[in-house]
PDB file of C-alpha atoms in Angstrom:
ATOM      1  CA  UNK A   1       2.720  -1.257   0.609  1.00  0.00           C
ATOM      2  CA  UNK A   2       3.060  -4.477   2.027  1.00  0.00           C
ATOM      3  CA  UNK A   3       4.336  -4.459   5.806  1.00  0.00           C
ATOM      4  CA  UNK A   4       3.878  -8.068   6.276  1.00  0.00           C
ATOM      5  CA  UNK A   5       1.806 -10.054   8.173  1.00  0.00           C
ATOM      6  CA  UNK A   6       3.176 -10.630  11.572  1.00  0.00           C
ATOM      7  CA  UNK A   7       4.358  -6.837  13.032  1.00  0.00           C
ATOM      8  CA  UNK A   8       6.388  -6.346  16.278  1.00  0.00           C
ATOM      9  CA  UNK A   9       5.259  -3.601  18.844  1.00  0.00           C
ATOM     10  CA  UNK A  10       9.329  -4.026  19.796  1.00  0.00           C
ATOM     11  CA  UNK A  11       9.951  -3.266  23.558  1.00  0.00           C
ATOM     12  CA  UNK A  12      12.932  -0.381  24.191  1.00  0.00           C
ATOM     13  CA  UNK A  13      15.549  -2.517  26.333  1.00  0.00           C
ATOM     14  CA  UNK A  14      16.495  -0.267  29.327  1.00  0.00           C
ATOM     15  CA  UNK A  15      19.650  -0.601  31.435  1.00  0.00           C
ATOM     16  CA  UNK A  16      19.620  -0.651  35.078  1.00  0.00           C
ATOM     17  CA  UNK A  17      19.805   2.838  35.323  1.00  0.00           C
ATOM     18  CA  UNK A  18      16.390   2.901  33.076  1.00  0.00           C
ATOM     19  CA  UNK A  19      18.513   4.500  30.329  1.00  0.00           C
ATOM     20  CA  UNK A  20      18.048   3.062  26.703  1.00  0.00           C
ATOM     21  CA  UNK A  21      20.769   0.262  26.430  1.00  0.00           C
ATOM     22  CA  UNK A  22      22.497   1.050  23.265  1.00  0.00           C
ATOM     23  CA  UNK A  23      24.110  -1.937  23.239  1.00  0.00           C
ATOM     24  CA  UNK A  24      20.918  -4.442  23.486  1.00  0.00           C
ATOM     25  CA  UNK A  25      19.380  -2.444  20.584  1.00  0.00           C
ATOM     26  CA  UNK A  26      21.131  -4.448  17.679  1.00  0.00           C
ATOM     27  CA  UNK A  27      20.419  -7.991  19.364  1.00  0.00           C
ATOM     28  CA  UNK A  28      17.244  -7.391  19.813  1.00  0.00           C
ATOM     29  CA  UNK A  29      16.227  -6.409  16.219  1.00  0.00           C
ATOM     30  CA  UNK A  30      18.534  -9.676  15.246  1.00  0.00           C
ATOM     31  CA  UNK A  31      16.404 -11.725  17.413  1.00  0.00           C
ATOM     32  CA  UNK A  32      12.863 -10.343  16.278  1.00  0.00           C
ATOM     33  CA  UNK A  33      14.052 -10.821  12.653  1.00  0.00           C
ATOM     34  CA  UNK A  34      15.925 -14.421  12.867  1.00  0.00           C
ATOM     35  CA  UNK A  35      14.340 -15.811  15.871  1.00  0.00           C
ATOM     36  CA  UNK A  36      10.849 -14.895  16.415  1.00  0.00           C
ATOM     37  CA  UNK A  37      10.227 -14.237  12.024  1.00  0.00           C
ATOM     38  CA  UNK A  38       9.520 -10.533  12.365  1.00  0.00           C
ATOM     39  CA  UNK A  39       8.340  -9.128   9.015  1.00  0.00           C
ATOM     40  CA  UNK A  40       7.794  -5.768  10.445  1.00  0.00           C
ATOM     41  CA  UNK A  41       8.880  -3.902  13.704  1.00  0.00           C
ATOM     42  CA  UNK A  42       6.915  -0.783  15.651  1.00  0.00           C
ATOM     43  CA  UNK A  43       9.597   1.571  16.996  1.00  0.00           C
ATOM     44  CA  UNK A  44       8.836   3.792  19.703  1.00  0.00           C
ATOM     45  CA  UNK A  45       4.994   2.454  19.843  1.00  0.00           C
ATOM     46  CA  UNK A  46       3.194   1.951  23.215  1.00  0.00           C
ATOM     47  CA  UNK A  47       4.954  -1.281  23.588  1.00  0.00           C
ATOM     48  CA  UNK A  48       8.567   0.409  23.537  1.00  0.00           C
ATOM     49  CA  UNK A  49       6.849   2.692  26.234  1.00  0.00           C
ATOM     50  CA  UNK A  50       6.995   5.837  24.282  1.00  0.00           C
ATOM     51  CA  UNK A  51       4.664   7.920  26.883  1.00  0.00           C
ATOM     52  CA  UNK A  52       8.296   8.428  28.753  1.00  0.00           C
ATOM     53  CA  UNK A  53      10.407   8.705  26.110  1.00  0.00           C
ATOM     54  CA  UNK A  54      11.631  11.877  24.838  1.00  0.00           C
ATOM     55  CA  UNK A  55      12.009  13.456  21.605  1.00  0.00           C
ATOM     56  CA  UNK A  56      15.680  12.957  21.327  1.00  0.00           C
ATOM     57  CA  UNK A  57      15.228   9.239  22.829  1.00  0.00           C
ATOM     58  CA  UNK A  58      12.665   8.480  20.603  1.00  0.00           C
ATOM     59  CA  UNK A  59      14.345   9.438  17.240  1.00  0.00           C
ATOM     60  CA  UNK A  60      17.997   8.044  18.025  1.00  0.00           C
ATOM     61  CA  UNK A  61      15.969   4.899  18.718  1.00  0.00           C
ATOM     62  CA  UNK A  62      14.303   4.919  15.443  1.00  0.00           C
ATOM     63  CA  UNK A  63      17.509   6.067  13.426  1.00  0.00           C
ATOM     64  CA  UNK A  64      19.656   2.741  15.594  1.00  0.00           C
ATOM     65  CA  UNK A  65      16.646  -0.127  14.404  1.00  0.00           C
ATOM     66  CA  UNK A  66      16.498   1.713  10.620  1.00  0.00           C
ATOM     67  CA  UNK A  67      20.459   0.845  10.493  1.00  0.00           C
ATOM     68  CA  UNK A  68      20.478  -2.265  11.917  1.00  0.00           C
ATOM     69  CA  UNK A  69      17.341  -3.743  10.468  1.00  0.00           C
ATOM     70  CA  UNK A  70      19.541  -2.366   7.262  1.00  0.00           C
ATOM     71  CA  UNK A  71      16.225  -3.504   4.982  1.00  0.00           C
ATOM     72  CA  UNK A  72      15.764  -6.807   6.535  1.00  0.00           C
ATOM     73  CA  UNK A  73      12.345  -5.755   7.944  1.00  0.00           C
ATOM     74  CA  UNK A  74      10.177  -3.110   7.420  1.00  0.00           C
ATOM     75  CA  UNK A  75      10.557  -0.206  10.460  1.00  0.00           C
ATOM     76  CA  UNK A  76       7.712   1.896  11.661  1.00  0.00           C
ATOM     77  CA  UNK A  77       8.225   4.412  13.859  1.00  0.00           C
ATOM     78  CA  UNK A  78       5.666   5.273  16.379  1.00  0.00           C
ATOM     79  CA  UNK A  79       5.179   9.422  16.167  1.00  0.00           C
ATOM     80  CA  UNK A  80       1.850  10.517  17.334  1.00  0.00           C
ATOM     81  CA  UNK A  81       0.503  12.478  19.811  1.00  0.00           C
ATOM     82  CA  UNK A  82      -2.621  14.307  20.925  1.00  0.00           C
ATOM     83  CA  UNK A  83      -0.897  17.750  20.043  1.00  0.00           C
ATOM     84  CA  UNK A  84      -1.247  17.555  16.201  1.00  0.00           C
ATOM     85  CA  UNK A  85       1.855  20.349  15.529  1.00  0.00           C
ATOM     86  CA  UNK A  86       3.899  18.260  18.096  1.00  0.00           C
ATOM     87  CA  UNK A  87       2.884  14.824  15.934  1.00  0.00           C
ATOM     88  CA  UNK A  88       3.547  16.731  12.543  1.00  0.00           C
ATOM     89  CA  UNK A  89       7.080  17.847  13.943  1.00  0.00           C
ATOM     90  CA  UNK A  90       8.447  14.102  15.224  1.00  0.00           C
ATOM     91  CA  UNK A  91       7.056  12.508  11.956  1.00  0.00           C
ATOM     92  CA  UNK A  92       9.115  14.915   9.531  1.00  0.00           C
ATOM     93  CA  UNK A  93      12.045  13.858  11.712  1.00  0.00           C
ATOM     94  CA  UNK A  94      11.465  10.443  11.794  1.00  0.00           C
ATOM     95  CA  UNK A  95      10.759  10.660   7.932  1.00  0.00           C
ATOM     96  CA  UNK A  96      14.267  11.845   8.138  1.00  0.00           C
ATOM     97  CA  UNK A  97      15.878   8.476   8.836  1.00  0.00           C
ATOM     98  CA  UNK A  98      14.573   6.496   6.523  1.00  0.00           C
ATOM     99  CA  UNK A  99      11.588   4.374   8.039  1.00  0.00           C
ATOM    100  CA  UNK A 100       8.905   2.503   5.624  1.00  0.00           C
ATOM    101  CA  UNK A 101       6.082   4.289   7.393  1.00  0.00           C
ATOM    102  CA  UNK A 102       4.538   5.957  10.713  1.00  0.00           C
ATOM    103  CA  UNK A 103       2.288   4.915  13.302  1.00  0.00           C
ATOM    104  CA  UNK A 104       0.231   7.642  14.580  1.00  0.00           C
ATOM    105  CA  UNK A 105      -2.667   7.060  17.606  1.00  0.00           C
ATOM    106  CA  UNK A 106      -5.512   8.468  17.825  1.00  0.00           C
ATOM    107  CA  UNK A 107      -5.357  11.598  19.777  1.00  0.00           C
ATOM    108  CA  UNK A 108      -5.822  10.825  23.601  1.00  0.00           C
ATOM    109  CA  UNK A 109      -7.215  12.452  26.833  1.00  0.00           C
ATOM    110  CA  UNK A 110      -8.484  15.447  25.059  1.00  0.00           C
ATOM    111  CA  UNK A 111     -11.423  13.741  23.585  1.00  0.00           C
ATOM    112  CA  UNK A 112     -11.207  15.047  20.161  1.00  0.00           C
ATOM    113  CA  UNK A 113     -14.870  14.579  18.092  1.00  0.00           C
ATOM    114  CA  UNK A 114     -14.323  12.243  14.699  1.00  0.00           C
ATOM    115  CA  UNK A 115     -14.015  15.565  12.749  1.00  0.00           C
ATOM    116  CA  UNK A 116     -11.284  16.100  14.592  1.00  0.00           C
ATOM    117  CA  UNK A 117     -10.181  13.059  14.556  1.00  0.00           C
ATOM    118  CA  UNK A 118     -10.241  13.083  10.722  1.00  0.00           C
ATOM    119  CA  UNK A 119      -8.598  16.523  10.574  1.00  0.00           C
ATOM    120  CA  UNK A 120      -5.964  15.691  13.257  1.00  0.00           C
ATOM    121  CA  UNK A 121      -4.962  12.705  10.816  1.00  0.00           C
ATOM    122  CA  UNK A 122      -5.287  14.524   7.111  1.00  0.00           C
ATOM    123  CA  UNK A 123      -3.349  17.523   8.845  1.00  0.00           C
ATOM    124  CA  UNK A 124      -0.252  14.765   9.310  1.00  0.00           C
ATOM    125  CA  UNK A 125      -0.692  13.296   5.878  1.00  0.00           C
ATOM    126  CA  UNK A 126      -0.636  16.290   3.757  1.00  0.00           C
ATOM    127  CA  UNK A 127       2.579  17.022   5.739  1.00  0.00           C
ATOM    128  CA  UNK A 128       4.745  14.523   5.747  1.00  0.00           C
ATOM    129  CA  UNK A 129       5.714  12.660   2.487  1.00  0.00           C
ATOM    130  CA  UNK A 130       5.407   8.749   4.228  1.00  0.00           C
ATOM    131  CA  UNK A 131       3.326   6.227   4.369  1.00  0.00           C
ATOM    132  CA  UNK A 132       0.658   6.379   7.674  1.00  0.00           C
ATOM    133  CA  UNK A 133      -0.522   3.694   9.584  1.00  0.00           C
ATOM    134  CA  UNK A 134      -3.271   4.192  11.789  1.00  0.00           C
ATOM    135  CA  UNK A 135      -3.181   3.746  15.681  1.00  0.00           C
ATOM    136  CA  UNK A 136      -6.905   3.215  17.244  1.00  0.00           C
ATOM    137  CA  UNK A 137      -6.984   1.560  20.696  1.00  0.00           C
ATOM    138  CA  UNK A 138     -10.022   2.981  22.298  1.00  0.00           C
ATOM    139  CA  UNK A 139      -8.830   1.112  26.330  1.00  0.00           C
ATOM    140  CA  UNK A 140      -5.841   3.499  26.198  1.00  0.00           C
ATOM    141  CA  UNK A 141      -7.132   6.882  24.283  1.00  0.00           C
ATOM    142  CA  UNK A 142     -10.222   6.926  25.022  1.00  0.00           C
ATOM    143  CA  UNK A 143     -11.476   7.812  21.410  1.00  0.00           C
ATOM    144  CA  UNK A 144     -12.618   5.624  19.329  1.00  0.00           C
ATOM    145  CA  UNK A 145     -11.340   6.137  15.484  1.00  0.00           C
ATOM    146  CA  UNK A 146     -15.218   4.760  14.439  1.00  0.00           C
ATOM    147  CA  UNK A 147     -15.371   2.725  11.010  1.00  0.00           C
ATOM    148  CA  UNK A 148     -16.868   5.566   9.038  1.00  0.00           C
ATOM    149  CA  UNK A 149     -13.751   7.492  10.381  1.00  0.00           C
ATOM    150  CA  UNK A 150     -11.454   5.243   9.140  1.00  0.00           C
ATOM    151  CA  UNK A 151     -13.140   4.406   5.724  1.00  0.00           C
ATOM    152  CA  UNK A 152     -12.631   8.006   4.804  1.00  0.00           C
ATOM    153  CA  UNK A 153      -8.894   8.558   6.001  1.00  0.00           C
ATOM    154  CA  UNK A 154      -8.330   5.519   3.791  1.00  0.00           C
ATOM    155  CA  UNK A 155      -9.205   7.648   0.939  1.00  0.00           C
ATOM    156  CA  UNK A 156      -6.043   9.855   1.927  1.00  0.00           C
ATOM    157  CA  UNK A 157      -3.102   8.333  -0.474  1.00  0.00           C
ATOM    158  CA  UNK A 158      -0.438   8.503   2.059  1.00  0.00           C
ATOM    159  CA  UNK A 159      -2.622   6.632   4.529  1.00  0.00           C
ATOM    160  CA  UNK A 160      -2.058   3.148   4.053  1.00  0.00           C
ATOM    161  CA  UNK A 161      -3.121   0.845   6.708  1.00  0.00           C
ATOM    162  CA  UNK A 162      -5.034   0.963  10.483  1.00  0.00           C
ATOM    163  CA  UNK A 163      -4.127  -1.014  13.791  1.00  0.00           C
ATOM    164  CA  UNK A 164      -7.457  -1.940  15.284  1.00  0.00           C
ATOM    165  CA  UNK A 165      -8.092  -2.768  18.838  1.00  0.00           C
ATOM    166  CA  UNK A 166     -11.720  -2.230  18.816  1.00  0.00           C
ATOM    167  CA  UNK A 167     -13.391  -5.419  18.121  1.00  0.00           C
ATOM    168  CA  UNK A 168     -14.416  -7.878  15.197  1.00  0.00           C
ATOM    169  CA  UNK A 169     -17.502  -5.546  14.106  1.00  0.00           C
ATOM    170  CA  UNK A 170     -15.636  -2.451  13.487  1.00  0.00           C
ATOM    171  CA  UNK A 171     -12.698  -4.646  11.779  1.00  0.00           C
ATOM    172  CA  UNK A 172     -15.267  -6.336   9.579  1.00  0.00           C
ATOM    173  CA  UNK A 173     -16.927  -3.124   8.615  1.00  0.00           C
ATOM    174  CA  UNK A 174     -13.399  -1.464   7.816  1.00  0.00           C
ATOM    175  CA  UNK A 175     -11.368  -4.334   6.392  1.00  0.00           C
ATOM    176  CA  UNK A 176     -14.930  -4.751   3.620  1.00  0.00           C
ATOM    177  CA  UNK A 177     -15.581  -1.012   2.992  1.00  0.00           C
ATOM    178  CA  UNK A 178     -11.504   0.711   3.262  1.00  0.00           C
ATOM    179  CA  UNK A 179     -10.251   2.230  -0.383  1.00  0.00           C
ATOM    180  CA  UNK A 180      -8.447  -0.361  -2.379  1.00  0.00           C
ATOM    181  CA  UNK A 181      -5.334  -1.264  -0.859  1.00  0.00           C
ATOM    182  CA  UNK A 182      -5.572   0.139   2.189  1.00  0.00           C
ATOM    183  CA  UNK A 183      -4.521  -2.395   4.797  1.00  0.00           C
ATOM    184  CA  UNK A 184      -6.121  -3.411   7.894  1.00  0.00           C
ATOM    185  CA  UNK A 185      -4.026  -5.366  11.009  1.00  0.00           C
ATOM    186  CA  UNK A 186      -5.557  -6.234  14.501  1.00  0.00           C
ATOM    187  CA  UNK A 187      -3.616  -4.656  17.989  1.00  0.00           C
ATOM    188  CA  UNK A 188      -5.041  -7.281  20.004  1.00  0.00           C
ATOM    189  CA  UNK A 189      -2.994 -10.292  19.664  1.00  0.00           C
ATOM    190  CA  UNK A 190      -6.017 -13.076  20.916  1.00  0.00           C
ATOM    191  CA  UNK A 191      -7.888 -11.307  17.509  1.00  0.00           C
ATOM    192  CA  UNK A 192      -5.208 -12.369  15.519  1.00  0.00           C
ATOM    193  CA  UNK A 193      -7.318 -15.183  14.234  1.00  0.00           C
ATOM    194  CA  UNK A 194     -10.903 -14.103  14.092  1.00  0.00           C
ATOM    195  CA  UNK A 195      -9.268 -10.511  12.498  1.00  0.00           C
ATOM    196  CA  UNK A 196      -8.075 -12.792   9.282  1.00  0.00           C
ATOM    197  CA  UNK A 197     -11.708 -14.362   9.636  1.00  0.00           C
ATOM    198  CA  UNK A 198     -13.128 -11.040   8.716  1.00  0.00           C
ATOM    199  CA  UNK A 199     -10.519  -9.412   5.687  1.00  0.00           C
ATOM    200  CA  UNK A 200      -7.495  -8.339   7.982  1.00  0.00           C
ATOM    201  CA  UNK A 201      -3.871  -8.789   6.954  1.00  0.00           C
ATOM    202  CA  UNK A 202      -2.686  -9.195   9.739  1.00  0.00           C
ATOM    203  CA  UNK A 203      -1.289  -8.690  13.408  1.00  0.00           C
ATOM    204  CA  UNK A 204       0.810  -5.623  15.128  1.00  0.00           C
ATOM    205  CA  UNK A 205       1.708  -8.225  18.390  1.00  0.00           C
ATOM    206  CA  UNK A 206       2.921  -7.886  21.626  1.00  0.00           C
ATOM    207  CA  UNK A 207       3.288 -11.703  21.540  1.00  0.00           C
ATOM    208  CA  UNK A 208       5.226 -12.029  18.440  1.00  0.00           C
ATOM    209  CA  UNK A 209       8.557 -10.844  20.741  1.00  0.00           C
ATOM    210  CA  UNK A 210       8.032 -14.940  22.256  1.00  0.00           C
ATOM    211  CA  UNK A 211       5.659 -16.546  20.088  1.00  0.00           C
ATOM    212  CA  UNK A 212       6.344 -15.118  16.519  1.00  0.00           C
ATOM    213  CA  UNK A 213       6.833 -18.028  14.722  1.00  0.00           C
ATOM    214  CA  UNK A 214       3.687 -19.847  15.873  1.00  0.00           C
ATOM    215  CA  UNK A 215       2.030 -17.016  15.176  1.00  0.00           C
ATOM    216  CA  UNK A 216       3.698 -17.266  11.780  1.00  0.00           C
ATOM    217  CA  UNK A 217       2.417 -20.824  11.602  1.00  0.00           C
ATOM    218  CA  UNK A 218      -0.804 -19.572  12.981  1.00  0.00           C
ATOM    219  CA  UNK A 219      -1.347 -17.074   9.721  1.00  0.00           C
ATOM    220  CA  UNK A 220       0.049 -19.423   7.642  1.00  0.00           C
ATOM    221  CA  UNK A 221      -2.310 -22.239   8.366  1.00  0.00           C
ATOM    222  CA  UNK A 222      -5.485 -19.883   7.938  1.00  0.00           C
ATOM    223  CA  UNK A 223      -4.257 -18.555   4.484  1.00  0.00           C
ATOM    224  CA  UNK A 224      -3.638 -21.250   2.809  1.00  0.00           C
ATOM    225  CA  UNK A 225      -6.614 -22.381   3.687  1.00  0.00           C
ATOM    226  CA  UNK A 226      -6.007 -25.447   6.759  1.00  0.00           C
ATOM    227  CA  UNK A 227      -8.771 -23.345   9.053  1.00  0.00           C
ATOM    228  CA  UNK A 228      -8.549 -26.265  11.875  1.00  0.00           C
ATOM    229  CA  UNK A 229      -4.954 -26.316  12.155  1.00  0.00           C
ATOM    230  CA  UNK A 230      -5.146 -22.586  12.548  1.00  0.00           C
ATOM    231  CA  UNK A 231      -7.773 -22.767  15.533  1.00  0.00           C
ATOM    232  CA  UNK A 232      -5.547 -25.568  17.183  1.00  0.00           C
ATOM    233  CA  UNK A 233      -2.800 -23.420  16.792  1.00  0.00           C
ATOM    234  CA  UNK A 234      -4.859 -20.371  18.233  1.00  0.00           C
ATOM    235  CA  UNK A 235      -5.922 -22.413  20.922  1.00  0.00           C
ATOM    236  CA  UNK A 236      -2.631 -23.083  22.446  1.00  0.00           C
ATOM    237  CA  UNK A 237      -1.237 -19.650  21.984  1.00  0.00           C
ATOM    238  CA  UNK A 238      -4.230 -18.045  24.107  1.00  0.00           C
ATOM    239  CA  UNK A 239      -3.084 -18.409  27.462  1.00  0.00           C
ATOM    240  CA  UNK A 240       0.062 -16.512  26.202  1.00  0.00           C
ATOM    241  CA  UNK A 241      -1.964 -13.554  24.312  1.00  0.00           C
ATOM    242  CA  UNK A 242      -3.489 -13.040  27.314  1.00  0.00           C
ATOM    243  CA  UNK A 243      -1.311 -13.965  29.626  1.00  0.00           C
ATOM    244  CA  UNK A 244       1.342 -11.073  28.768  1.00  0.00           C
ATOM    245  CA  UNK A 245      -1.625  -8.677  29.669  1.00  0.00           C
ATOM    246  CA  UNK A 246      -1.444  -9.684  33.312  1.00  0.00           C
ATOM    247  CA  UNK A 247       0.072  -6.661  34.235  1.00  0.00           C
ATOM    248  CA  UNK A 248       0.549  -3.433  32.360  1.00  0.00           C
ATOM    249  CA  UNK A 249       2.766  -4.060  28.917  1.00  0.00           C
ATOM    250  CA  UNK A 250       5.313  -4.203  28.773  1.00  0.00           C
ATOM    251  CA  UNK A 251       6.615  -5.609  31.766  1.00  0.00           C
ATOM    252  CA  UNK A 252       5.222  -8.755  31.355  1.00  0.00           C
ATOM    253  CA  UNK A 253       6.351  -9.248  27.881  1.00  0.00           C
ATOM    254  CA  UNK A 254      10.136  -7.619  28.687  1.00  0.00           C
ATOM    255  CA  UNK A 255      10.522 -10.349  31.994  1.00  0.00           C
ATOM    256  CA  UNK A 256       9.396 -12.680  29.206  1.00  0.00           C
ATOM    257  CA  UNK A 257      12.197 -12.075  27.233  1.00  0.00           C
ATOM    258  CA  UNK A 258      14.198 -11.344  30.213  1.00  0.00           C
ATOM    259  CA  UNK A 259      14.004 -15.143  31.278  1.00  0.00           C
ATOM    260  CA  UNK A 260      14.754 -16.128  27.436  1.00  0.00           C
ATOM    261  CA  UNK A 261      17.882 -14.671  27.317  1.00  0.00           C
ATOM    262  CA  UNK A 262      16.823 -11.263  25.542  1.00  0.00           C
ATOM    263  CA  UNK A 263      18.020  -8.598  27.992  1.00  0.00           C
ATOM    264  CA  UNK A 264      15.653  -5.997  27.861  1.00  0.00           C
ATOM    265  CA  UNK A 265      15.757  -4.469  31.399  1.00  0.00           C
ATOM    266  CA  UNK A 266      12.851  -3.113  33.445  1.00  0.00           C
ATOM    267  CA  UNK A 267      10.557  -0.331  32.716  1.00  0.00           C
ATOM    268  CA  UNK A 268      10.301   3.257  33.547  1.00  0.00           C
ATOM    269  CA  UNK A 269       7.928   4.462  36.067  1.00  0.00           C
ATOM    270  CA  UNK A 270       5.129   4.968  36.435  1.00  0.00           C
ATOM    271  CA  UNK A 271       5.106   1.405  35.359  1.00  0.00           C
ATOM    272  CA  UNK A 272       6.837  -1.443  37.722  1.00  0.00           C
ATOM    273  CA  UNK A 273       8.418  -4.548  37.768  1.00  0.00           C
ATOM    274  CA  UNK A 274       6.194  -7.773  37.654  1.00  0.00           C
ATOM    275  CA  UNK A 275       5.488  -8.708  41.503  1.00  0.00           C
ATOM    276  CA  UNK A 276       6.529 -12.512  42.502  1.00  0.00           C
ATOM    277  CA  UNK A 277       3.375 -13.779  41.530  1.00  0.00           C
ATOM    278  CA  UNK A 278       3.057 -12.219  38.510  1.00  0.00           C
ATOM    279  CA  UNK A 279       6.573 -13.547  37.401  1.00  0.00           C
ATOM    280  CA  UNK A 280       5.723 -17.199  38.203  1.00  0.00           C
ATOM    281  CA  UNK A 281       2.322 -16.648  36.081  1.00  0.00           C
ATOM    282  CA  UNK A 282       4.139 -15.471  33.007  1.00  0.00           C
ATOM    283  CA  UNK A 283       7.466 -18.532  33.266  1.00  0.00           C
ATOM    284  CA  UNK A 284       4.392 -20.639  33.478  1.00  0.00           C
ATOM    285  CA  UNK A 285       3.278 -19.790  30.251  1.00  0.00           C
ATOM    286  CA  UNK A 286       6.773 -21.101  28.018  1.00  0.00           C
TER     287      UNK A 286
END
């Protein structure tokens, strides 16, 4: 299955009571689609801050983007856990309502081995009946979903595709030795380009909610082939890849789209607001 190229790790807009605002939901998924050239959107990923959203949140957000998107874009809900009946239990639901595929990371703070790892994941895919993306970010689980890992869950029919935070080795090693097919995107938005260098498809951004069609431009430029366009255009999106990392995600990205235009509120504790420097670093960057 093809998700697309460019992927959105979509932010959850919050109202000023830190309540999911309904009514921002629609615009936003209009915006990433139109605006920003959104082929694919994350729902509920670490980006839409799903460590403090619950259950119920979680799945009324992922049934509101799966009718609004209404088969524009591909929608991927974000169900894993570290409690492998827990994750098995959110992605039937999700299932449910009609998304193109899950997004399950790897298993943090309890350190599982890569058996476990491996088990953890097969467990998922020989219960649900949708197509699994793989979640491994190492900085924020701890575990890291090694290549060997990976190579043999891509063997697994119903797992499809890996987001990769790890580095260019382990993508090269993965995106050259995966089961036909199986996809492989960078999570770190400044890989985007060196990740297509080595056999990736693609990007699951952060950046694409402000940047997406550059980054558009960016992929387009490398696959057809115009390499030094593509590094120019890498070049001057940097400072912004980076730059939305200045303080946890998302609240750099969400005043970002905050100052656009694209209401998306604050975030929930026990992430804050940007301080006053950090919101003149990030209008600095548009």
């Amino acid at each position: 299955m093809d998700f697309g190229r460019v992927i959105t790790a979509m932010v959850t807009p919050l109202n000023e009571q830190l309540e999911i605002d309904w009514e921002q939901v629609g615009p936003l998924v209009d915006y990433l689609i139109n605006e920003q050239g959104s082929e694919g959107l994350v729902v509920c990923g670490t980006t839409g801050e799903s460590p403090t959203l619950t259950d119920e949140e979680k799945l009324k957000m992922i049934e509101a983007v799966v009718k609004h998107a209404n088969g524009r874009c591909k929608v991927i809900a974000g169900t894993g856990s570290n409690n492998t009946h827990h994750t098995i239990e959110l992605s039937r639901e999700a299932a449910k309502l009609g998304v193109d595929a899950i997004l399950l990371v790897a298993p943090y703070y309890n350190k599982p081995s890569q058996e476990g790892l491996y088990q953890h994941f097969k467990a998922v895919a020989e219960a649900v009946d949708v197509p699994i993306i793989l979640y491994n970010v190492p900085g924020r689980s701890i575990v890291n979903i090694n290549a060997d890992t990976t190579i043999r869950l891509s063997h697994i029919p119903n797992i499809v595709a890996t987001k990769d935070c790890s580095g260019t080795d382990q993508l090269t090693i993965v995106a050259a030795g995966a089961a036909e097919g199986f996809t492989v995107y960078s999570g770190d938005d400044s890989m985007t380009l060196p990740a297509l260098a080595v056999g990736c498809h693609g990007i699951i951004s952060v950046a694409s909610h402000v940047v997406g069609k550059e980054m558009q431009e960016l992929v387009e430029a490398y696959t057809s082939g115009d390499v030094k366009r593509a590094a120019r255009l890498n070049a001057k999106l940097l400072p912004v890849f980076t730059g939305l990392f200045c303080a946890p995600s998302p609240a750099p990205v969400k005043y970002a789209l905050n100052l656009k235009g694209v209401n998306t509120g604050s975030v929930r504790l026990p992430l804050i607001d940007l301080s006053e420097q950090e919101q003149a670093f990030v209008a600095s960057l548009f």
